[in-house]
Amino acid sequence: MTKKARAPLLSKVYTFFIYFLLYLPIAVMILFSFNDSKSMTNFTGFSLRWYKELFVNGKAFEALKYSLIIALLSAIVATLIGTMAAYGIHYMRKKALRRAVTSVTNIPMMNPDIVTGISMLLLFAFIQLILGLQHSLLGFGTLLIAHITFNLPYVILSVLPKLRQMDPSLSEAALDLGCTPVKAFLKVELPAILPGVLSGAVMAFTLSLDDFVISNFTIGNSFQTLPILIYSMTKREVTPDMNAICSIVFVVIFILLLLSNLSGGENRDRSAFSEKLRRHKKGIAIAVAGVLTAVTAGIVVLFLLVPPRTEKVLNVYNWGEYISDGSDDSLDTVKAFEEWYYEEYGERVKVNYTTYASNEDLYNKMSSGAAEYDVIFPSDYMLAKLRDEGYLAPLDYSEIPNYENIYDEFKGLFYDPDERYSVPYTYGVIGLIYNGAKVDEADVTGWELVQNEAYRDKILQIDNPRDAFGIAMYALGIDVNTTDPAEWDRALQFLSDQKPIVQSYVMDEVYNKMESGEAYVAPYYAGDFLFMYENNEDLAFYQPEATNFFIDAMCIPANPTRDDETYLIANRFINYMLSEEPAVANAEMICYASPNRTVVENEEYQEYMADIHEDAMEILYPEDVDFREEYGKYCFRGLDKDTDKYMNGLWDKLKNTTTEEKTDITNYIALGLLVLIVAALVFFAIRKKRRERYYTEKAVAKV
């Protein structure tokens, strides 16, 4: 094979490999959108279940709706402002000023999103303070402003090159022939730069639709965009209906790009259909522009001109995947509460239900004043911290008669000894999840399993310093709330000894790794084990004698601007959550243990849990365990600042230290990529010199 024949072949193979890597994840996502089960690793059969789920559970579509509205509006506004800004920059007379403005324009694109998000949050908080507003500014308007802001540089960068490529004599000729500057721009300059304008608009739309970090800081509590909704699911697995909605978005975009390509290009080799599209391209463009204008006008009217309904609003902030939401034919708790409240009290209440992924996310939102909530669901140690710092309001137990449904052993615990601020929602323990087909039952005796050499590279560890150090301390018999640095050093040694045999440190990845059989042993929560068991029946659960017991509770945040009626509704919402039907539905959905006697004693609940796992009730509610006593000994309490700082320093030391026995494979991957890049640069440099020498010698020979 000649060099000329070999070059195109290598080029095709290289191109195929690149596109294969780009589209393989999307192909997998589309495939699993048709999976019959919830598993993201095992394809159990073809089904349209998750596409149906999209229409039954409107949460995903509502998030997509807001994402599209924000993306469309921000893209349109950013395109208009960005085009005018690019026009102004291009015609600046002083080159130094033009270069300076261009450099300043490019800075936001290089700036990390988290810096932009925090900066926007501080700006809105400052404006709120200057204006003396008592309520948070964060909402639809602030999110739209933030998206327009970070989209502007991309539009400017797309339009400026087209302005430089444009022949300036054309606009000058138009002015000489009598056109006004505006008419000259619309008739001559705009058509010349239109590809850049459209490219900027498409890029702005895409970036806005995809954004999470900046949105997370500026969105408020009244709605969620699709990226934020997906992120909030990371406490558990991302549900397969997200695969379905993302597949639909991908297919729609693919069809639009296909139509765009068919309607463009050269005149030759056209199909009849594409030729018709080309001939009517102007009419199609006008029609599309008209539709977009109508949609934009409708959105503006909907959000800016139509007055809000006079119904009361209750802002609820909960963990992701931590309530019965109507999926899988379950009770939609939020909707049911709204209906119940109207029937009971004759008033309409709208519940704005948003979610978070960790206690730390909740604390950051509460402490920053970025949003105002009426009901929250913190874990015990975070509840104590919020209480001590004055972020919680006392409950009105006269409006919560269902509090009597809570077992006495869950009342008056350390985080709320006087029973003033909280009502228990759910509880659980951390235990050992292991693959019964791979792990010898004789080895399952306690936390020492996580250091068993027989399962090297098949053991997972929790990627969280409090839980990881807690496991080490339980194994060593150390108080998990100790402030003695020497004891924390002992726990570090335990984790360091374990590290060479650990496959990886995980949180949400534990689901796929354990369900697929990629890992055999993982410390994790009992309720999550039941989720995994549905997709891999080889999995089993063992609860060591010493382990973490935790409680999540319902609270009302302190808010001096909240009116008495909203406070009343918040207490009634908590009371409703303690009634039998929603409490049972929530317990069935999240699979954690419930402190509510109407749940534990409900026969339908017991049968439902038995269908998931024959020993589910024994796993969640072991008869030989005195919860109050065990909780008092082993629960996490708030650490003082010095101990917390020391723990995090040890954790960084553990994660950043490599062992001789086991080196991170990513180091080899990074080194290999670096070698390939250097080799490619050397190859192209040598080839360039050879070509230059060849053409030089050829030119000399001709002379």
GROMACS .gro file of C-alpha atoms in nm, residues 75 78-80 82-84 86 154-155 158-160 162-163 185 189-204:
model
   32
   75ALA     CA    1  -2.989   3.341   2.412
   78ALA     CA    2  -2.751   3.793   2.483
   79THR     CA    3  -2.747   3.773   2.103
   80LEU     CA    4  -2.903   4.118   2.065
   82GLY     CA    5  -2.369   4.086   2.215
   83THR     CA    6  -2.413   4.174   1.846
   84MET     CA    7  -2.443   4.544   1.929
   86ALA     CA    8  -1.933   4.346   1.892
  154TYR     CA    9  -1.947   3.393   2.354
  155VAL     CA   10  -2.181   3.592   2.129
  158SER     CA   11  -1.866   3.472   1.744
  159VAL     CA   12  -1.967   3.801   1.580
  160LEU     CA   13  -1.635   3.991   1.587
  162LYS     CA   14  -1.740   3.810   1.084
  163LEU     CA   15  -1.721   4.187   1.121
  185PHE     CA   16  -2.669   4.778   0.897
  189GLU     CA   17  -2.388   4.443   0.735
  190LEU     CA   18  -2.628   4.211   0.916
  191PRO     CA   19  -2.655   3.961   0.626
  192ALA     CA   20  -2.275   3.951   0.610
  193ILE     CA   21  -2.232   3.876   0.980
  194LEU     CA   22  -2.548   3.664   1.016
  195PRO     CA   23  -2.358   3.329   1.036
  196GLY     CA   24  -2.163   3.463   1.334
  197VAL     CA   25  -2.479   3.595   1.497
  198LEU     CA   26  -2.655   3.259   1.457
  199SER     CA   27  -2.349   3.072   1.583
  200GLY     CA   28  -2.338   3.293   1.891
  201ALA     CA   29  -2.710   3.241   1.950
  202VAL     CA   30  -2.680   2.862   1.924
  203MET     CA   31  -2.378   2.860   2.157
  204ALA     CA   32  -2.558   3.083   2.409
   0.00000   0.00000   0.00000
